[in-house]
PDB file of C-alpha atoms and ligand atoms in Angstrom:
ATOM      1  CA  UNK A  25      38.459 195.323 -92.210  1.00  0.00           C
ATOM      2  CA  UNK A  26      38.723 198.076 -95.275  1.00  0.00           C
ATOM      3  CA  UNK A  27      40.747 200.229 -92.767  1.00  0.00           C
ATOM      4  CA  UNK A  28      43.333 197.797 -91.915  1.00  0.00           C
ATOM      5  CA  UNK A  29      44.035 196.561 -95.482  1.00  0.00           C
ATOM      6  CA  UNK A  30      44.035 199.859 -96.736  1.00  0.00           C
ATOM      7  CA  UNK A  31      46.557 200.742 -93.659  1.00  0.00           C
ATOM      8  CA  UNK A  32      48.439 197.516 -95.237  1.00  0.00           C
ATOM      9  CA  UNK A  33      49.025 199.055 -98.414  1.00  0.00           C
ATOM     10  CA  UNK A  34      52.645 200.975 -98.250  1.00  0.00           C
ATOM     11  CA  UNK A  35      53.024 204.306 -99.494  1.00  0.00           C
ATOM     12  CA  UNK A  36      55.833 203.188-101.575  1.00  0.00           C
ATOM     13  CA  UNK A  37      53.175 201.071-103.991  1.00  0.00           C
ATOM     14  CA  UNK A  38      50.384 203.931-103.181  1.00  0.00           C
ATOM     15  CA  UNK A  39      53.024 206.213-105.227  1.00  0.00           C
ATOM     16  CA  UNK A  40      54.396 203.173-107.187  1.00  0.00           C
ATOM     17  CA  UNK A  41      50.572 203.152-108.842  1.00  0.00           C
ATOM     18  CA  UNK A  42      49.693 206.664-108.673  1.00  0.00           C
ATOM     19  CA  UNK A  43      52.748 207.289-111.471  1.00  0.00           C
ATOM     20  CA  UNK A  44      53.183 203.989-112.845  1.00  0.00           C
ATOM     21  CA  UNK A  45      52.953 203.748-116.842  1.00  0.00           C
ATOM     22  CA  UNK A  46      53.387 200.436-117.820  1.00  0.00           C
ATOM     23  CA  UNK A  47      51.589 197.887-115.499  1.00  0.00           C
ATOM     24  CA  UNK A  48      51.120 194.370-115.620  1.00  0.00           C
ATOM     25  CA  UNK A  49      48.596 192.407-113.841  1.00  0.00           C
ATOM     26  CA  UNK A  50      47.980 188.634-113.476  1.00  0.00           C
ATOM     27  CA  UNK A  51      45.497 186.548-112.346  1.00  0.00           C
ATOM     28  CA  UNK A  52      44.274 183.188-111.683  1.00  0.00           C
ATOM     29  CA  UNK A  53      40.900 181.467-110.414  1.00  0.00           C
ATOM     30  CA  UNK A  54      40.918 183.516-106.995  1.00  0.00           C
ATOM     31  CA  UNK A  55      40.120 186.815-108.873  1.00  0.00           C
ATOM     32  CA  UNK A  56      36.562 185.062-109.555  1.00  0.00           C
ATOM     33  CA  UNK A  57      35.473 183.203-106.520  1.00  0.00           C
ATOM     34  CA  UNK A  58      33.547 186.393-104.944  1.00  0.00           C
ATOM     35  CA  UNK A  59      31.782 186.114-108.666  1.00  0.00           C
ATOM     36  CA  UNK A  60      30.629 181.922-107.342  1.00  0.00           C
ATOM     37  CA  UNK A  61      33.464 180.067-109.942  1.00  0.00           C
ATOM     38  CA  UNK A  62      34.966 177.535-107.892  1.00  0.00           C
ATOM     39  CA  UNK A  63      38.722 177.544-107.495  1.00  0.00           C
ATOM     40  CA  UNK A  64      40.917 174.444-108.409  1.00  0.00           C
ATOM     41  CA  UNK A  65      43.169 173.581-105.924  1.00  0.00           C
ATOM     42  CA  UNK A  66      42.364 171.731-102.939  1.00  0.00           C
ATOM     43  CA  UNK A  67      40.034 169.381-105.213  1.00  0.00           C
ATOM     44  CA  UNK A  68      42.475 167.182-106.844  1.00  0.00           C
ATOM     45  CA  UNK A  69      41.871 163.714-107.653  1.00  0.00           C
ATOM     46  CA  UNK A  70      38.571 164.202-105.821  1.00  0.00           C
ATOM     47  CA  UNK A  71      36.286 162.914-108.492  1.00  0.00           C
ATOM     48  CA  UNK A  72      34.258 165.778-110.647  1.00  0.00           C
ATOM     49  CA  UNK A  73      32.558 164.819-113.446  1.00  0.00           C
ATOM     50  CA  UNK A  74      31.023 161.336-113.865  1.00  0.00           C
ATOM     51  CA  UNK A  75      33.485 159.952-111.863  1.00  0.00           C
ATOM     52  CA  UNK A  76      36.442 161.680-113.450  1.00  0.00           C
ATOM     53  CA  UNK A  77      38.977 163.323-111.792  1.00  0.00           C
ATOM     54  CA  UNK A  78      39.599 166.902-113.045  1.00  0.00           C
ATOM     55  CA  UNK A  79      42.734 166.453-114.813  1.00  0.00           C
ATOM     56  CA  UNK A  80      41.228 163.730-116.537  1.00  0.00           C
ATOM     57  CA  UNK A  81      38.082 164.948-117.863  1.00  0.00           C
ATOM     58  CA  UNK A  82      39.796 167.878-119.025  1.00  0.00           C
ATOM     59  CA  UNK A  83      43.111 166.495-120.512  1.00  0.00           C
ATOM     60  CA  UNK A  84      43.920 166.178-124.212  1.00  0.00           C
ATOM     61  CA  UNK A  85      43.500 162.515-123.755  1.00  0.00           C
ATOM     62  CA  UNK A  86      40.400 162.811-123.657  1.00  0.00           C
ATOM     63  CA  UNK A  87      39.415 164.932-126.286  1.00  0.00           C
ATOM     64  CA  UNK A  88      41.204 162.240-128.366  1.00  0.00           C
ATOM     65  CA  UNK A  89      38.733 159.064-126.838  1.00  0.00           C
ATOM     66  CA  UNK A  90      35.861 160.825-125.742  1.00  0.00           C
ATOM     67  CA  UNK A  91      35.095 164.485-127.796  1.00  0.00           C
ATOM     68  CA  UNK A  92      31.319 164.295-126.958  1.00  0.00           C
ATOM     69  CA  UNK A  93      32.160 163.589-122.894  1.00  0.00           C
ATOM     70  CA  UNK A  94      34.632 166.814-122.999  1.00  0.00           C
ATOM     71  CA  UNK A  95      31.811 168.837-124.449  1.00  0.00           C
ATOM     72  CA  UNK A  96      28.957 167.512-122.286  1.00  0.00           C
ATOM     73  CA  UNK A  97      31.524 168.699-119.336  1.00  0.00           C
ATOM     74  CA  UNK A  98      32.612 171.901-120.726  1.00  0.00           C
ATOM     75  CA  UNK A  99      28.145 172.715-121.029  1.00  0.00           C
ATOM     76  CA  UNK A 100      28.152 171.732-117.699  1.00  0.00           C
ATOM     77  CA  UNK A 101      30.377 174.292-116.603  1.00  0.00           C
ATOM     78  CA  UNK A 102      29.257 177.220-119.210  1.00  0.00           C
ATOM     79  CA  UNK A 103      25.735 176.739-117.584  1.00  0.00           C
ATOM     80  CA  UNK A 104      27.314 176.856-113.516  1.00  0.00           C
ATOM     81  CA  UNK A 105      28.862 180.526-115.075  1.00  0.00           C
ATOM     82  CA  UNK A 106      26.285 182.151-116.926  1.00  0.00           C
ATOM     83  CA  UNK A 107      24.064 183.437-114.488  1.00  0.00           C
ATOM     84  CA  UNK A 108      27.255 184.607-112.347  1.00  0.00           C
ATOM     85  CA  UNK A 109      28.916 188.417-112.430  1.00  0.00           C
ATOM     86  CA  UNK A 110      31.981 190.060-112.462  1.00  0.00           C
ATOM     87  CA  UNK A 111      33.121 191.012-109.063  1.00  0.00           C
ATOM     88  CA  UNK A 112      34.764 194.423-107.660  1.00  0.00           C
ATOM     89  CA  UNK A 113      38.103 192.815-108.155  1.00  0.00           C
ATOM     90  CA  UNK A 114      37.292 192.239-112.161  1.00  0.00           C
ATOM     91  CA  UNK A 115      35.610 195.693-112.409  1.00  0.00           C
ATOM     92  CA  UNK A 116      38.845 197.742-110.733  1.00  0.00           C
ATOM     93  CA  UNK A 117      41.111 195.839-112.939  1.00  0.00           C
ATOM     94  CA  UNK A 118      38.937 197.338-115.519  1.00  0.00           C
ATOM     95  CA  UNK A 119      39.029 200.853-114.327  1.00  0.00           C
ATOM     96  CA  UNK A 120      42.832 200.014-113.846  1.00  0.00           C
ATOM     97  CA  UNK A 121      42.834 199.880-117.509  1.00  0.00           C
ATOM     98  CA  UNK A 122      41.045 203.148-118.178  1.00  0.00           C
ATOM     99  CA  UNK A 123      42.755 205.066-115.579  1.00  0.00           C
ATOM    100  CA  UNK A 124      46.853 203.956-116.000  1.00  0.00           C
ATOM    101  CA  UNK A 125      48.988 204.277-119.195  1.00  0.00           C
ATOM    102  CA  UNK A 126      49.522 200.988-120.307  1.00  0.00           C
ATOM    103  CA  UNK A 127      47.672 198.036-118.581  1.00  0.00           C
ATOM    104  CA  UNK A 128      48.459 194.513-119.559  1.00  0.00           C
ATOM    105  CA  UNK A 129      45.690 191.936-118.141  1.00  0.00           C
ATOM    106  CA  UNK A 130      47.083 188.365-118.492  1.00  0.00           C
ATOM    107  CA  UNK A 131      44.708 185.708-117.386  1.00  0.00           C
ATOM    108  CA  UNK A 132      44.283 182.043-116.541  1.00  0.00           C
ATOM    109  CA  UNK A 133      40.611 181.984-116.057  1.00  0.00           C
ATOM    110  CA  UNK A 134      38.684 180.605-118.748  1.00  0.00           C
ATOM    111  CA  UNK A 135      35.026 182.120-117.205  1.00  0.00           C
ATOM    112  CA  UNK A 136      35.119 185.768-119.354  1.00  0.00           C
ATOM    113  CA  UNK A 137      34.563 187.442-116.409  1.00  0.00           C
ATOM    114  CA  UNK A 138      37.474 189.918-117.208  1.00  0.00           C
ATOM    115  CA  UNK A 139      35.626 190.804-120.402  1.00  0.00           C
ATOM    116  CA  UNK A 140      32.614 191.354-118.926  1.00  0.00           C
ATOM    117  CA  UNK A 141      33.967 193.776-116.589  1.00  0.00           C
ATOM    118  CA  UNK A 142      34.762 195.735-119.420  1.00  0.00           C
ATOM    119  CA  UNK A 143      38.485 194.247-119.899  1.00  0.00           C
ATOM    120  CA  UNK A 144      40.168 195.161-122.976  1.00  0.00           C
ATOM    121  CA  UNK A 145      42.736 192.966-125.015  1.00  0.00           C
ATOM    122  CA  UNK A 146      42.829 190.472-122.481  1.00  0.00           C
ATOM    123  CA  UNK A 147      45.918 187.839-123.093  1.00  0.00           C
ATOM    124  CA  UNK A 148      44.071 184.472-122.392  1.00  0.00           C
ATOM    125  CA  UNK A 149      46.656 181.913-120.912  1.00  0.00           C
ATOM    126  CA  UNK A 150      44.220 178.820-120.848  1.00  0.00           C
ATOM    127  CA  UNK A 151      41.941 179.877-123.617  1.00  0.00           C
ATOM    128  CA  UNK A 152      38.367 180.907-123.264  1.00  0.00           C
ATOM    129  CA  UNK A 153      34.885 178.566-122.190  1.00  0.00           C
ATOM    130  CA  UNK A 154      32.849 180.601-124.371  1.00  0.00           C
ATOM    131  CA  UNK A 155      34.711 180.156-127.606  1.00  0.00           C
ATOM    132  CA  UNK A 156      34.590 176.838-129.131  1.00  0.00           C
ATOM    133  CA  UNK A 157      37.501 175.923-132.184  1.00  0.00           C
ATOM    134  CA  UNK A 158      37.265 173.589-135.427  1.00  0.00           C
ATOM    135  CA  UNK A 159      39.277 171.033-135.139  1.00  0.00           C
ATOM    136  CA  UNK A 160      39.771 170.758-138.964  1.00  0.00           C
ATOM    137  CA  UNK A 161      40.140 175.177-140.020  1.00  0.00           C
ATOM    138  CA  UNK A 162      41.061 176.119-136.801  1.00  0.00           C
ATOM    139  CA  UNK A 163      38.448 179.103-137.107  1.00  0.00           C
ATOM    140  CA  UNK A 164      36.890 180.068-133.485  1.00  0.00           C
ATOM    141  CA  UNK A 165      33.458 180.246-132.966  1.00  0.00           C
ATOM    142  CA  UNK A 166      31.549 182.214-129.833  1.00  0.00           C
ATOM    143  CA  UNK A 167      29.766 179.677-128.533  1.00  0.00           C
ATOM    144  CA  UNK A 168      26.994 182.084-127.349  1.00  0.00           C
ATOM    145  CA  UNK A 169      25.835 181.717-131.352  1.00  0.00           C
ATOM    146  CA  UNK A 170      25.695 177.779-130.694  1.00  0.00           C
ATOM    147  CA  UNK A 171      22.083 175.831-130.077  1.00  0.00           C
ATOM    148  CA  UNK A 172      23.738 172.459-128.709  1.00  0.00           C
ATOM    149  CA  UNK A 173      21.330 169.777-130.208  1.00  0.00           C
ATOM    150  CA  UNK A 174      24.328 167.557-131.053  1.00  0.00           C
ATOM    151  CA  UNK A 175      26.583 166.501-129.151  1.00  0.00           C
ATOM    152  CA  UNK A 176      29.687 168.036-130.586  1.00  0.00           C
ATOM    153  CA  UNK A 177      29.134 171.397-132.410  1.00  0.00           C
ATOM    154  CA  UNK A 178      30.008 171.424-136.186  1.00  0.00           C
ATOM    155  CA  UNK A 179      32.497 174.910-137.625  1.00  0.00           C
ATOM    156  CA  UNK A 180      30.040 177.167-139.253  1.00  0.00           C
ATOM    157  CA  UNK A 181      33.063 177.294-142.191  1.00  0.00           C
ATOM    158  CA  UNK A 182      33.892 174.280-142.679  1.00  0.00           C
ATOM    159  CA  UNK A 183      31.530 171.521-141.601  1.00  0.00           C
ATOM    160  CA  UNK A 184      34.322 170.215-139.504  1.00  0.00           C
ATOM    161  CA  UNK A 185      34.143 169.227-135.626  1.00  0.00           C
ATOM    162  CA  UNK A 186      34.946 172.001-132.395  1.00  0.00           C
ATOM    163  CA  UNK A 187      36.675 171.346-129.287  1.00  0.00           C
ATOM    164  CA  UNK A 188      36.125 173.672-126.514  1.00  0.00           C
ATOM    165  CA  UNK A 189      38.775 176.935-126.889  1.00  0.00           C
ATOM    166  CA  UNK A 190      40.387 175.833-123.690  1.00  0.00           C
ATOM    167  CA  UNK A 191      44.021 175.063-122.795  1.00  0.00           C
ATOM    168  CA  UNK A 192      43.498 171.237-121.544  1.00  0.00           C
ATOM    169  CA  UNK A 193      45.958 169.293-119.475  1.00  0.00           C
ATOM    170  CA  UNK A 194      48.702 168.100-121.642  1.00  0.00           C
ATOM    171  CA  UNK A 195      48.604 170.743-123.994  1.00  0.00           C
ATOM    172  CA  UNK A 196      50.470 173.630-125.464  1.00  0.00           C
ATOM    173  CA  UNK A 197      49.189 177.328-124.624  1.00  0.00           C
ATOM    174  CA  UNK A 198      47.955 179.514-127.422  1.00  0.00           C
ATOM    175  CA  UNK A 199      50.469 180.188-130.084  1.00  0.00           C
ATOM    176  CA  UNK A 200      51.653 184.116-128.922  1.00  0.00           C
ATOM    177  CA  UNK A 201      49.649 183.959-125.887  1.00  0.00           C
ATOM    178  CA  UNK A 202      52.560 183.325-123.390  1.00  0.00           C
ATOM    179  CA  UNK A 203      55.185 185.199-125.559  1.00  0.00           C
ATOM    180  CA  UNK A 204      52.830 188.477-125.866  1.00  0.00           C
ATOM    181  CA  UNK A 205      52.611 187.869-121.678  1.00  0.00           C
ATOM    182  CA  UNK A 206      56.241 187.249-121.437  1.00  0.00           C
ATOM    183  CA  UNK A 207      57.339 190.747-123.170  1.00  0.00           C
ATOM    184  CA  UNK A 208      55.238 192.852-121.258  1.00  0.00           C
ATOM    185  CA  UNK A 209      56.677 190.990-118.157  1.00  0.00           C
ATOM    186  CA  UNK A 210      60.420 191.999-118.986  1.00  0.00           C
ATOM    187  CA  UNK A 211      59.320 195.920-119.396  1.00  0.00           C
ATOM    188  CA  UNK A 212      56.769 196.550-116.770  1.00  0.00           C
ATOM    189  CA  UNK A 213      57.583 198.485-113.785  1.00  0.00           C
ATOM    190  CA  UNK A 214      54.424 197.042-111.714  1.00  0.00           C
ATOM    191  CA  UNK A 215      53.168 193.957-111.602  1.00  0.00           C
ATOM    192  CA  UNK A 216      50.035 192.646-109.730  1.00  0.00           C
ATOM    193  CA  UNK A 217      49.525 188.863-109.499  1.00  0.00           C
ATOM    194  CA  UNK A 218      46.094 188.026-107.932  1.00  0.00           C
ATOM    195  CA  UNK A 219      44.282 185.110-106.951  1.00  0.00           C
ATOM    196  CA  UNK A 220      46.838 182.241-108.228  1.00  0.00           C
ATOM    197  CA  UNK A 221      48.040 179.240-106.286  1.00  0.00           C
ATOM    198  CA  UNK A 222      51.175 180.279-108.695  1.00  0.00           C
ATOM    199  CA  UNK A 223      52.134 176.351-109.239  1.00  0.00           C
ATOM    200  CA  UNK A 224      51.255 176.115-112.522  1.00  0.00           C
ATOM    201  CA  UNK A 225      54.026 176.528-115.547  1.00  0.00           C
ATOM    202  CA  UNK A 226      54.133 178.156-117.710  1.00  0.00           C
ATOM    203  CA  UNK A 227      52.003 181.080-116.567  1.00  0.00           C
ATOM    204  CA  UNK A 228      53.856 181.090-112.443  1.00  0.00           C
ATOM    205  CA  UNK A 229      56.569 182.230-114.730  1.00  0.00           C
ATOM    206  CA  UNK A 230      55.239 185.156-115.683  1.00  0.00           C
ATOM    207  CA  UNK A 231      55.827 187.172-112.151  1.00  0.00           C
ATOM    208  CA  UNK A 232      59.122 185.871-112.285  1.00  0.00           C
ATOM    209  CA  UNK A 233      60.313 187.211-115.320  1.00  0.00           C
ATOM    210  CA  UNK A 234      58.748 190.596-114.235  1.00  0.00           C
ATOM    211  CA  UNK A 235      60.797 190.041-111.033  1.00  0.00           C
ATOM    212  CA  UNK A 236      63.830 189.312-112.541  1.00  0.00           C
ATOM    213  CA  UNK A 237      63.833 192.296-114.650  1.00  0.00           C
ATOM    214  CA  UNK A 238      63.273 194.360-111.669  1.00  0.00           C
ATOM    215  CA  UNK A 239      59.455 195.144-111.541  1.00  0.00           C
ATOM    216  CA  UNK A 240      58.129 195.746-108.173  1.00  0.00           C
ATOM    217  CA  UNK A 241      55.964 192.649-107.498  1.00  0.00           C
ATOM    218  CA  UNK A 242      52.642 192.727-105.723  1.00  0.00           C
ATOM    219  CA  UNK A 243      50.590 189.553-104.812  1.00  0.00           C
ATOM    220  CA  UNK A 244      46.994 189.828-103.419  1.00  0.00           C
ATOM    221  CA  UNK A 245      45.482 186.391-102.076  1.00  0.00           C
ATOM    222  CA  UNK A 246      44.285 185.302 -98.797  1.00  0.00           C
ATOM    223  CA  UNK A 247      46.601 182.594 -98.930  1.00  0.00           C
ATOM    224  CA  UNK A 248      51.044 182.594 -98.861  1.00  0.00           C
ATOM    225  CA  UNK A 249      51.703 181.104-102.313  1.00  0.00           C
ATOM    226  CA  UNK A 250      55.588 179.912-103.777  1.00  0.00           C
ATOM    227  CA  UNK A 251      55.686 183.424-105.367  1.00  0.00           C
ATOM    228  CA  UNK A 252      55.310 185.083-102.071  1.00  0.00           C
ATOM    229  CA  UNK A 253      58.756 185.104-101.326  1.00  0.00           C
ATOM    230  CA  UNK A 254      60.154 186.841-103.692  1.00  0.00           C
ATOM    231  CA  UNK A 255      57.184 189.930-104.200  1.00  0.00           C
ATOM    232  CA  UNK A 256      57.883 193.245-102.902  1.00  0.00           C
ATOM    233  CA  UNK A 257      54.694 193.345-101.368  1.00  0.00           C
ATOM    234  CA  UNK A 258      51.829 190.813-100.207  1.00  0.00           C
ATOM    235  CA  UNK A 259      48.241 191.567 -99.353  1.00  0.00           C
ATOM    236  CA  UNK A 260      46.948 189.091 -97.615  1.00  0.00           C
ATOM    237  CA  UNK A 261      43.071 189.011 -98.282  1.00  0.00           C
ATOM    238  CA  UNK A 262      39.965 188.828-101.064  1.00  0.00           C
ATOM    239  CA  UNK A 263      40.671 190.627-104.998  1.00  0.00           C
ATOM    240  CA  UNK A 264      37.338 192.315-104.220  1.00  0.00           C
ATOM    241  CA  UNK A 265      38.005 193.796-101.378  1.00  0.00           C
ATOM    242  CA  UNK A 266      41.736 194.949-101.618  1.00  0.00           C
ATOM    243  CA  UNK A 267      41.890 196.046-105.234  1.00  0.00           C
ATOM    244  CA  UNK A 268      38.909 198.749-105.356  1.00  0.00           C
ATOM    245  CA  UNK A 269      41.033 200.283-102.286  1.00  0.00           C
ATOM    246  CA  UNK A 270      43.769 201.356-105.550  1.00  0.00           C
ATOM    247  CA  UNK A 271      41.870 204.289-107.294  1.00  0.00           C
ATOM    248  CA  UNK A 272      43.825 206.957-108.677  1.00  0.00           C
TER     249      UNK A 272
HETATM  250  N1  LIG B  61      40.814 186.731-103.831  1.00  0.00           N
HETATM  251  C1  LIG B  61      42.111 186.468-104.168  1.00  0.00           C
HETATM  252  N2  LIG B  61      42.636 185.210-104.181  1.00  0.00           N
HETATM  253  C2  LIG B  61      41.811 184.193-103.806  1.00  0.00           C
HETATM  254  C3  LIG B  61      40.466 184.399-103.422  1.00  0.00           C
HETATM  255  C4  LIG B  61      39.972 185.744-103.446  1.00  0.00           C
HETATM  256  N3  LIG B  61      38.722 186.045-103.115  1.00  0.00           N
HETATM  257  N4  LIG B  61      39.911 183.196-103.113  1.00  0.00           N
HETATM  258  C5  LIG B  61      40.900 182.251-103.297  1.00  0.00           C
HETATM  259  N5  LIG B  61      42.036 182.855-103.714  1.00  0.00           N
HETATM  260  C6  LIG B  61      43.332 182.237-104.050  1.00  0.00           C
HETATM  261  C7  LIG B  61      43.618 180.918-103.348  1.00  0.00           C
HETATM  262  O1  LIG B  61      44.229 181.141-102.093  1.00  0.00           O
HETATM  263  C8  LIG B  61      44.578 180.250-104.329  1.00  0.00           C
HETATM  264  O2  LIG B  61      45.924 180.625-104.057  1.00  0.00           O
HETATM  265  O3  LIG B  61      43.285 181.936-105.423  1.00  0.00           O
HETATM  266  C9  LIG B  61      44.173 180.849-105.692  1.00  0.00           C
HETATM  267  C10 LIG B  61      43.469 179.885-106.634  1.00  0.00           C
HETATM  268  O4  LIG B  61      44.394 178.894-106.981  1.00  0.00           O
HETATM  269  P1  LIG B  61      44.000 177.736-108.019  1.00  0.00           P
HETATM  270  O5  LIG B  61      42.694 177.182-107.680  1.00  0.00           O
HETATM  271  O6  LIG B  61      45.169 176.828-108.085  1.00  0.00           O
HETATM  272  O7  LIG B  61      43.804 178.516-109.396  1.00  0.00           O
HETATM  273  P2  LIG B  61      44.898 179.025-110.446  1.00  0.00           P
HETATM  274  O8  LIG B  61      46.159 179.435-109.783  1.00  0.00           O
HETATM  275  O9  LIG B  61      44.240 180.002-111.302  1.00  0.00           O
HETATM  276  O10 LIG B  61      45.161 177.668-111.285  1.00  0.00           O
HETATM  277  C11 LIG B  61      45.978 177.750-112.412  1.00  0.00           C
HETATM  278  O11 LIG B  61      45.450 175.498-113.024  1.00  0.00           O
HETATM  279  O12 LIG B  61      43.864 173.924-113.011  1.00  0.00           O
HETATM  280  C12 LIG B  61      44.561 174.752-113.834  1.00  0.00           C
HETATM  281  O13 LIG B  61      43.960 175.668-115.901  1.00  0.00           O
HETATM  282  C13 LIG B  61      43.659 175.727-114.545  1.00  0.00           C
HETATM  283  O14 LIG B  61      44.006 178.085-114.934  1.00  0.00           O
HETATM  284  C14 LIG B  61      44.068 177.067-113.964  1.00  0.00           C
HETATM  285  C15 LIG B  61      45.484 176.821-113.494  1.00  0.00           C
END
């Protein structure tokens, strides 16, 4: 299988990432599931959590009604991730970073696994499931510090309530977060987007813009995705397997 992939990959992106200095790599949910973090699409509406669908449990909405619910689902899934590892997909990116010029890592995963790879600077889309945020100060808190005996965790500065750091349905992204991506997507001359169903906007814009300003566009994902169309290149299989086969 490693022979044929690695037959799969062109020359022209072989050279493309032997000299490129300005890279930008994306990636979504897909980049994780060799690490055990269960992908999102292909499970909507299907009930998750007490009952609630997905998009419900984790919507603004219901941060609004039901604060103590959102956390109790948000521990749930902090204790499914923290016995599981970075993959050899999250550790090349990592290398990646070490090895070119100028690596930008934009994300949409929430799971840390980036950081833990050894990820620097890592622009989170959708926020983070290990950082928890006052709803009163705004001040982030790692949650890692936190002994959950209440319900909803109270800010360390000012007394006030947190709400998991996390991007929920029916909300805004971080303030900067897209912008910073957006920038780097206009001026890079490589970009990688990995593991995304690419159908959800904001971040599926990102590869476009990089498109449309005339990076070459690489997409790795066993699946064809809307952005397939218009990359340069698609390699059609697992993060973990294809991207440790790019070493300079
Ligand atoms: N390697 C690479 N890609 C993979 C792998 C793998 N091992 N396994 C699955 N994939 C691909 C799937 O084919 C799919 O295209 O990863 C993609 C995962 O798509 P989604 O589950 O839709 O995840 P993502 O694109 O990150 O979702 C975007 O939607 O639900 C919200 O906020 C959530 O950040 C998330 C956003």
């Amino acid at each position: 299988m490693q022979a044929d992939v690695r037959s799969r990959i062109s020359n022209e992106l072989r050279q493309r990432f032997a000299r490129a200095k300005n890279l930008l790599v994306m990636t979504g949910a897909g980049v994780s599931a060799e690490s055990g973090v269960p992908t999102f699409r292909g499970g909507g509406q299907t009930a998750v959590w007490k009952g609630l669908p997905f998009e419900i449990i984790s919507s603004a909405g219901m941060l609004e009604r039901d604060l103590p619910a959102v956390w109790e689902w948000f521990n749930y899934r902090r204790g499914l991730l923290a016995s599981l590892k970075p993959n050899p997909g999250h550790e090349a990116i990592a290398r990646w970073q070490t090895l070119c010029g100028d690596l930008t890592l934009v994300t949409q995963n929430i799971d840390g696994l980036h950081q833990r790879a050894g990820s620097r600077n890592v622009i989170e889309l959708h926020g983070n499931l290990w950082r928890g945020r006052c709803l009163d100060c705004g001040a982030r808190h790692d949650l890692r510090e936190f002994k959950f005996d209440k319900s909803v965790p109270v800010c360390f500065d000012c007394g006030g309530s947190l709400r998991p750091d996390v991007v929920l349905f029916g909300e805004m992204l971080p303030v900067g977060a897209f912008e910073a991506a957006a920038i780097k997507a206009e001026s890079c001359e490589l970009c990688f987007v990995i593991g995304t169903s690419a159908v959800v906007y904001p971040a599926a814009s990102i590869p476009e813009i990089a498109h449309a300003a005339g990076a070459y566009l690489v997409e790795v994902n066993p699946e064809t995705t809307p952005l397939s169309a218009i990359c340069d290149e698609v390699l059609t299989g697992k993060a973990g397997e294809i991207l440790p086969l790019f070493e300079r």
